Short mmCIF file of N, CA and C in Angstrom, two decimals:
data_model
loop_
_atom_site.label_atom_id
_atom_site.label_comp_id
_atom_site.label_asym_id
_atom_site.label_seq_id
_atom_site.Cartn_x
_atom_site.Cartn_y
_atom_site.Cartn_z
N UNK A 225 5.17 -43.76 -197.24
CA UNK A 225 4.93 -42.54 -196.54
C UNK A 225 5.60 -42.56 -195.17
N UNK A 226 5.61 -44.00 -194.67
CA UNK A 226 6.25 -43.88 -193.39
C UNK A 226 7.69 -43.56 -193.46
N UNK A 227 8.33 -43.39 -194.39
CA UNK A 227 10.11 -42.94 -194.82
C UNK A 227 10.03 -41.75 -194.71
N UNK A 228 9.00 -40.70 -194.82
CA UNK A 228 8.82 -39.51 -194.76
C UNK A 228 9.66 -38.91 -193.30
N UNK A 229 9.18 -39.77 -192.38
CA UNK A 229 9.55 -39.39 -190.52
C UNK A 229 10.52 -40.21 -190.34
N UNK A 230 11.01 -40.80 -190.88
CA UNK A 230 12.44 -41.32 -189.88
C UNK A 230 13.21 -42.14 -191.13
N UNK A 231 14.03 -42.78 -190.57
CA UNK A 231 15.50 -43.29 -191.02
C UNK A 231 15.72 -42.22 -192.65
N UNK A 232 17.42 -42.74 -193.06
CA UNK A 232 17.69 -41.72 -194.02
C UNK A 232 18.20 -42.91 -195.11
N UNK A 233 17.84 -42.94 -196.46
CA UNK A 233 17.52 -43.66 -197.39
C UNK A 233 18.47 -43.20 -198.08
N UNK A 234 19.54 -43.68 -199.25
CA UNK A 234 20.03 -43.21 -200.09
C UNK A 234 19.75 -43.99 -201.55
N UNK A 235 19.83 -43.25 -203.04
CA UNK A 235 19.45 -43.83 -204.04
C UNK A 235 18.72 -44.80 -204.45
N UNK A 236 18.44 -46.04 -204.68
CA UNK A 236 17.93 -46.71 -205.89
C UNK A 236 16.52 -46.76 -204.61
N UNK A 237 16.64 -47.14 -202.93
CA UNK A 237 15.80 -47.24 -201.90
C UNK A 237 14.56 -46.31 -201.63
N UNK A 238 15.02 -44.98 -202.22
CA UNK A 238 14.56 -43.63 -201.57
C UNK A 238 13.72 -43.32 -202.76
N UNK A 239 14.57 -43.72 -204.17
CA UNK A 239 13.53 -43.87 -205.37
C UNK A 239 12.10 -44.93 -205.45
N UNK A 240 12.43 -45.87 -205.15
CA UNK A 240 11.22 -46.84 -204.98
C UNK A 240 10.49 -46.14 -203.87
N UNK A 241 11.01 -45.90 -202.84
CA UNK A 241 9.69 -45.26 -201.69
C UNK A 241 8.78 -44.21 -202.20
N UNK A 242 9.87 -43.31 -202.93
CA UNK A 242 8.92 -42.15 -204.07
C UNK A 242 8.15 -42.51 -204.47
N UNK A 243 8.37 -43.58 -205.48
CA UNK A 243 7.94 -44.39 -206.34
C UNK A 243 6.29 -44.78 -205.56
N UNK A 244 6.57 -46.00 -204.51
CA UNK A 244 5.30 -46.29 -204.08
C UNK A 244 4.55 -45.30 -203.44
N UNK A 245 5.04 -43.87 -202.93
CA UNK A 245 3.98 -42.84 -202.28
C UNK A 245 3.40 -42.70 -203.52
N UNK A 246 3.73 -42.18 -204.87
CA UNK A 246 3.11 -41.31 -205.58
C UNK A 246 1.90 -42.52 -206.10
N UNK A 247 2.39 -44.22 -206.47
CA UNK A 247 1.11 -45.10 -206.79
C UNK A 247 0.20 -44.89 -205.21
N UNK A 248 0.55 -44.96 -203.75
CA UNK A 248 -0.48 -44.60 -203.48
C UNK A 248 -1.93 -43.31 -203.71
N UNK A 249 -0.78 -42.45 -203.77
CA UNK A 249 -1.64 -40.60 -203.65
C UNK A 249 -2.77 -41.31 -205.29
N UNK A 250 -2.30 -41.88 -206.38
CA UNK A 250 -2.91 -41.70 -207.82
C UNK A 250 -4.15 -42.84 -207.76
N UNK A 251 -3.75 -44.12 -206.72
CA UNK A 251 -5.09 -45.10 -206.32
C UNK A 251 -5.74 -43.96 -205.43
N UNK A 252 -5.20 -43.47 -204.42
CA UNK A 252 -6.73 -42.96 -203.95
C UNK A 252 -6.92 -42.08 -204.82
N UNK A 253 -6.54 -41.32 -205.51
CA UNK A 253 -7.65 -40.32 -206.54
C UNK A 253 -8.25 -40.93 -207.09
N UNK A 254 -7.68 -42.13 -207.71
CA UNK A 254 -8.48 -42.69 -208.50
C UNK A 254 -9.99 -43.89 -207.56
N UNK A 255 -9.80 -44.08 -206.80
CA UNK A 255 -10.68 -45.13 -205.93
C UNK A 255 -11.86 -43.86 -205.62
N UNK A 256 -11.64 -42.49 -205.06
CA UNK A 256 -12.46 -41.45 -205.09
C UNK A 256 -13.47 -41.76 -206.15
N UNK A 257 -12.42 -41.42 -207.55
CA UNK A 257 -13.03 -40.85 -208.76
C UNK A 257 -14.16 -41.90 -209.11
N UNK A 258 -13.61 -43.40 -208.76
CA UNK A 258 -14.56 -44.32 -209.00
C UNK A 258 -15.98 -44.28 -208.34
N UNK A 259 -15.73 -44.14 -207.32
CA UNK A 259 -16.93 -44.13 -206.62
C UNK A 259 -17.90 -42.94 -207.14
N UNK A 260 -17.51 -41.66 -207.40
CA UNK A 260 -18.13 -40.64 -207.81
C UNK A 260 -18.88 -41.16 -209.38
N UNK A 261 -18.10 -41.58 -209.95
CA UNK A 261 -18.38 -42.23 -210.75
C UNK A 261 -19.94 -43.27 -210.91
N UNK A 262 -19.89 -43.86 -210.32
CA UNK A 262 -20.81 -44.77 -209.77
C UNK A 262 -21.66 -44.14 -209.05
N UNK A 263 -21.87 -43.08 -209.04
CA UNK A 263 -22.62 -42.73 -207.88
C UNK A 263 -22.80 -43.00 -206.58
N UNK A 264 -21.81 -43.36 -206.13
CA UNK A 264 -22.32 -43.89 -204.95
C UNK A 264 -21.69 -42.41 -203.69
N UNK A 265 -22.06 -42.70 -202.58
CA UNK A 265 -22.22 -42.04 -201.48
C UNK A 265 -20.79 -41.51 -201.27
N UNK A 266 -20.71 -40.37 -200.33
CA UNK A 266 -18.90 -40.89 -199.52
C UNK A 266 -18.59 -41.53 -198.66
N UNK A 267 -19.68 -41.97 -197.72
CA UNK A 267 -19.10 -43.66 -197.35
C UNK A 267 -18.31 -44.43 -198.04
N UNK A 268 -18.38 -44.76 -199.03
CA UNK A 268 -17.74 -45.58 -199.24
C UNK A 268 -16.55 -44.85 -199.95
N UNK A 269 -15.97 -44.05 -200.63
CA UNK A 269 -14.93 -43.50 -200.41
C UNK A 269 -14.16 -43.40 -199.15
N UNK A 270 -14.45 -43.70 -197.68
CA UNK A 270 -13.63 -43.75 -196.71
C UNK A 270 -13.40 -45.44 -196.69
N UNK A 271 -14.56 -46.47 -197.01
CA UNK A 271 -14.20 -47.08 -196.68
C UNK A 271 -13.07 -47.94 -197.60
N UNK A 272 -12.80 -47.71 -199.23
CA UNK A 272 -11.90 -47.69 -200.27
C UNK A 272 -10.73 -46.99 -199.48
N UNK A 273 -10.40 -46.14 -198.74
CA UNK A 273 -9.37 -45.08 -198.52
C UNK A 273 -8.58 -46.33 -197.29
N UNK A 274 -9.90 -46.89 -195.88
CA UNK A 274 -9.32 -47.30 -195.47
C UNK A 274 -8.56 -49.00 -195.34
N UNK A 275 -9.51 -49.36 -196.46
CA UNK A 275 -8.53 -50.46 -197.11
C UNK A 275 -7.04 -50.36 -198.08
N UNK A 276 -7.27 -49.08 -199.01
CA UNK A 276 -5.96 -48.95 -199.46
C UNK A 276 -4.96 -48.59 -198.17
N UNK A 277 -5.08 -47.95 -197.47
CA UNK A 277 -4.05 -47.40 -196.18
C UNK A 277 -3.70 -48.86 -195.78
N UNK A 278 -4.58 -49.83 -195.55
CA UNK A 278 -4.35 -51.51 -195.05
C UNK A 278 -2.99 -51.72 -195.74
N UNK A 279 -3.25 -51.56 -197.08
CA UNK A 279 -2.38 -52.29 -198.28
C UNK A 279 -1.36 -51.50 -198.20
N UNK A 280 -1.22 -50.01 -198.02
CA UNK A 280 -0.18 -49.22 -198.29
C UNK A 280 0.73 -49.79 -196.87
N UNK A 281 0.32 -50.07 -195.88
CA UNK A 281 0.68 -50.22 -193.99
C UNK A 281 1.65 -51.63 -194.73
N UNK A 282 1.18 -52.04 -195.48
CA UNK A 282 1.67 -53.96 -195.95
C UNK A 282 3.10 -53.64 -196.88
N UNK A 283 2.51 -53.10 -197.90
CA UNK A 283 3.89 -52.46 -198.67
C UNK A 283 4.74 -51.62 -198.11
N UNK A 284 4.71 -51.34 -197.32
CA UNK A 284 5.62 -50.52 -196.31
C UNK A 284 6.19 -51.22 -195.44
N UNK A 285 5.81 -52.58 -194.68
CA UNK A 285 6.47 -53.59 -194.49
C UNK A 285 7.33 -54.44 -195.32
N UNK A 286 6.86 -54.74 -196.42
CA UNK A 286 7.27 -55.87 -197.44
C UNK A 286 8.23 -55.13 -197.93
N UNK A 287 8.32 -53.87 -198.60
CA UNK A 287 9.33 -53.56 -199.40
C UNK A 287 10.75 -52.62 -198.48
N UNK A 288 10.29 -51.91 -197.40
CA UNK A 288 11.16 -51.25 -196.62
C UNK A 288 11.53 -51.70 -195.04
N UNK A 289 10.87 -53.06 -194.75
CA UNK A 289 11.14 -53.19 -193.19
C UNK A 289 10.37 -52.43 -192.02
N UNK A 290 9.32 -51.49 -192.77
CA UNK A 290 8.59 -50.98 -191.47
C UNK A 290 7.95 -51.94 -190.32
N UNK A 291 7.49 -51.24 -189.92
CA UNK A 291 6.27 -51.86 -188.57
C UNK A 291 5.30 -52.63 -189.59
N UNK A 292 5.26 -53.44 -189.14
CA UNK A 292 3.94 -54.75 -189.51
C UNK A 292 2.46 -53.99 -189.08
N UNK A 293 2.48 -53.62 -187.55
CA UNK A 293 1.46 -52.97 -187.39
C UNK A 293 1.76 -51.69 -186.42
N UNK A 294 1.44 -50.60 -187.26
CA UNK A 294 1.69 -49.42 -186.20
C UNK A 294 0.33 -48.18 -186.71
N UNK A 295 -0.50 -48.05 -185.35
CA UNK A 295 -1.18 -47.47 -185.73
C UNK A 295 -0.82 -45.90 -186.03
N UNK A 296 -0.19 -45.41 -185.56
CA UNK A 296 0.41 -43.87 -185.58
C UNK A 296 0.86 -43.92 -187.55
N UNK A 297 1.38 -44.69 -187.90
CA UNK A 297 2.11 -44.62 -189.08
C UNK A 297 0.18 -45.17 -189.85
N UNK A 298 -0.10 -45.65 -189.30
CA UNK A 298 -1.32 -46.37 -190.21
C UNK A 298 -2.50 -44.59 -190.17
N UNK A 299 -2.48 -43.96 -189.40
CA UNK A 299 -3.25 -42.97 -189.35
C UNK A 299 -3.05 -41.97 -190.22
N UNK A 300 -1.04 -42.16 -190.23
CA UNK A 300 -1.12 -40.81 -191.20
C UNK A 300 -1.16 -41.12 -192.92
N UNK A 301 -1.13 -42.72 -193.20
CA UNK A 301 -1.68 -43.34 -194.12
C UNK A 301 -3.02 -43.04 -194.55
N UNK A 302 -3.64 -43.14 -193.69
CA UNK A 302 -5.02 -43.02 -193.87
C UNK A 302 -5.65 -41.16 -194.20
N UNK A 303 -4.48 -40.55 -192.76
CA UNK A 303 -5.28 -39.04 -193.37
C UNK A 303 -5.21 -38.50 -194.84
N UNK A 304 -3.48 -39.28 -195.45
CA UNK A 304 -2.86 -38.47 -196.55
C UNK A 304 -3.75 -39.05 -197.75
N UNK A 305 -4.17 -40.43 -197.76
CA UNK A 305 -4.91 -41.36 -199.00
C UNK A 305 -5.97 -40.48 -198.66
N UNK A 306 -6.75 -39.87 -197.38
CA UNK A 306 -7.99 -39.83 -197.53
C UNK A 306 -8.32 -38.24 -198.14
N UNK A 307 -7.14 -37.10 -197.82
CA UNK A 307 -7.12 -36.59 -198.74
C UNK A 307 -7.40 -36.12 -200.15
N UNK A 308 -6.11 -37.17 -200.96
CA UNK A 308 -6.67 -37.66 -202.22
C UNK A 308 -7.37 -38.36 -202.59
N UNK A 309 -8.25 -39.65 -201.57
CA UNK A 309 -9.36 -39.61 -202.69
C UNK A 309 -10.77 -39.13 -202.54
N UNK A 310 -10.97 -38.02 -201.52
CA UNK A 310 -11.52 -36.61 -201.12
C UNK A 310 -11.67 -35.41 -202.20
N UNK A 311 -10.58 -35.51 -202.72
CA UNK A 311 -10.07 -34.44 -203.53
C UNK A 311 -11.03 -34.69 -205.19
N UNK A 312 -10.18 -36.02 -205.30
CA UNK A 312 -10.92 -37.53 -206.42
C UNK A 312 -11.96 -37.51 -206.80
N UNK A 313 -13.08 -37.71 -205.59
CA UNK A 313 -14.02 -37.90 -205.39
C UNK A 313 -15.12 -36.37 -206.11
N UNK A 314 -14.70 -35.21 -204.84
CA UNK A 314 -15.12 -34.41 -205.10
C UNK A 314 -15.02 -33.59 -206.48
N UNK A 315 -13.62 -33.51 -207.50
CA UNK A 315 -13.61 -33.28 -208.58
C UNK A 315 -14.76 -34.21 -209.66
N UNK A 316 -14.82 -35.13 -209.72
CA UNK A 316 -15.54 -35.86 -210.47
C UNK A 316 -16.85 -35.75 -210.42
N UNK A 317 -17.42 -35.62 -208.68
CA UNK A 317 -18.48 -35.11 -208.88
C UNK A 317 -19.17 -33.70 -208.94
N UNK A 318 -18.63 -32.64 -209.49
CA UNK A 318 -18.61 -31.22 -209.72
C UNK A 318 -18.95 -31.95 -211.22
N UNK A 319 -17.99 -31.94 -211.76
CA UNK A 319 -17.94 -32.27 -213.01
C UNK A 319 -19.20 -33.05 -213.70
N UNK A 320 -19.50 -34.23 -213.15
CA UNK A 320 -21.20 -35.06 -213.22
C UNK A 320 -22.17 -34.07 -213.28
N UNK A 321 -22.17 -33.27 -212.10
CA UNK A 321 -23.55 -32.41 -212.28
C UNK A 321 -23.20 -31.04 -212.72
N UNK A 322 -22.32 -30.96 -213.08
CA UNK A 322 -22.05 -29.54 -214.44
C UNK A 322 -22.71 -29.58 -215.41
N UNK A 323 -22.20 -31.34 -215.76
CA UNK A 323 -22.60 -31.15 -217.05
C UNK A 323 -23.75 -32.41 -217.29
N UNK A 324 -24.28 -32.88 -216.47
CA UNK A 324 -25.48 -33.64 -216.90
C UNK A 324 -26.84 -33.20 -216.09
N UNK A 325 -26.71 -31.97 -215.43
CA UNK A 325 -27.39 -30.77 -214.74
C UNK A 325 -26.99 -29.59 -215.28
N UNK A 326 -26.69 -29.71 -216.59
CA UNK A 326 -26.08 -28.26 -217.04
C UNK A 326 -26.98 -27.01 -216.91
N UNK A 327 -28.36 -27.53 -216.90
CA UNK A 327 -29.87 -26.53 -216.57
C UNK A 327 -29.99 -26.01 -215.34
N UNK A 328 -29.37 -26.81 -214.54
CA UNK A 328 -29.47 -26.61 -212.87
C UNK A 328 -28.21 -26.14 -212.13
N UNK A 329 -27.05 -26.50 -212.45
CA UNK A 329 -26.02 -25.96 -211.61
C UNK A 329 -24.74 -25.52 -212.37
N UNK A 330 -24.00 -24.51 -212.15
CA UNK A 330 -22.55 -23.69 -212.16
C UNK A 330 -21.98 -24.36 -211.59
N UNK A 331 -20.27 -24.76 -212.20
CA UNK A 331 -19.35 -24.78 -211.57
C UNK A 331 -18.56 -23.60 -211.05
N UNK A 332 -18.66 -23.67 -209.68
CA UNK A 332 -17.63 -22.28 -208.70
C UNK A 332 -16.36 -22.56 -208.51
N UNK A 333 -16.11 -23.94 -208.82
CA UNK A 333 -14.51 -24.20 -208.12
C UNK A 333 -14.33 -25.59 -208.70
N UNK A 334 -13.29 -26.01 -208.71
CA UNK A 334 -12.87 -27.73 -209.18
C UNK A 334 -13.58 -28.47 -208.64
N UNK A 335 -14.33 -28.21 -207.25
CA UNK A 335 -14.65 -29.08 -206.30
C UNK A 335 -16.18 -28.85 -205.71
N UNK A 336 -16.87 -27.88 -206.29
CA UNK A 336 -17.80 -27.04 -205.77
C UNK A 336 -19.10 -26.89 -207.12
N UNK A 337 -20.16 -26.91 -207.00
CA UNK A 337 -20.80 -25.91 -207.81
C UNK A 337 -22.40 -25.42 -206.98
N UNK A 338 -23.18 -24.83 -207.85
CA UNK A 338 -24.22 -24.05 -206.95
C UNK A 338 -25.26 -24.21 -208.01
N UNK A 339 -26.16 -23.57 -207.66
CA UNK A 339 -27.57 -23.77 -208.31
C UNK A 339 -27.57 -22.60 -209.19
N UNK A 340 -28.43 -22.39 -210.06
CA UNK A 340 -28.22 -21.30 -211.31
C UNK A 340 -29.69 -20.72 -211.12
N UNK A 341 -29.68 -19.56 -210.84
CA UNK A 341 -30.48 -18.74 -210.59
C UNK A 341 -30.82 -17.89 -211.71
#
């Protein structure tokens, strides 16, 4: 993600950076989805979000030469993962109480539902 803002990449380089944004964006949906899964809180969906951003800050060193440690680049790591697994999170759990509250709540939106009146 940090290739996004600066230097200019050509072929096989610019593919792998693709490459590793899109495995980040699909772990945090998926690290969301888990937790929803499990029931557990959204605490801990931030705190899954801000360990993958750790790992993503590392592979962004290791494979392209970034900053080892830069918090500016580590933040926007963190807003974009936290995003998706926000997104993750919240789809999965719409979905849980749709349909194992099917007596009690409507789905209004991918991300949303309400009580059934």
């Amino acid at each position: 993600m940090q290739g996004l803002f600066f230097e200019s990449d050509t072929g096989v380089r610019s593919i792998i950076r693709f490459l590793v944004m899109l495995i980040g964006f699909w772990t945090a949906w998926r690290s969301g989805k888990a937790a929803a899964e499990n029931w557990s809180d959204y605490p801990i969906v931030i705190a899954y979000t801000v360990l993958l951003a750790a790992a993503m800050q590392f592979l962004h060193h290791a494979l392209f030469d970034g900053p080892v440690i830069s918090v500016f680049y580590y933040v926007i790591d963190l807003v974009l993962l936290l995003i998706f697994s926000t997104a993750g999170y919240r789809y999965r759990r719409t979905n849980q109480m749709v349909n194992n509250y099917y007596w009690l709540y409507e789905k209004t939106s991918a991300f949303s539902w309400k009580a059934k009146h």
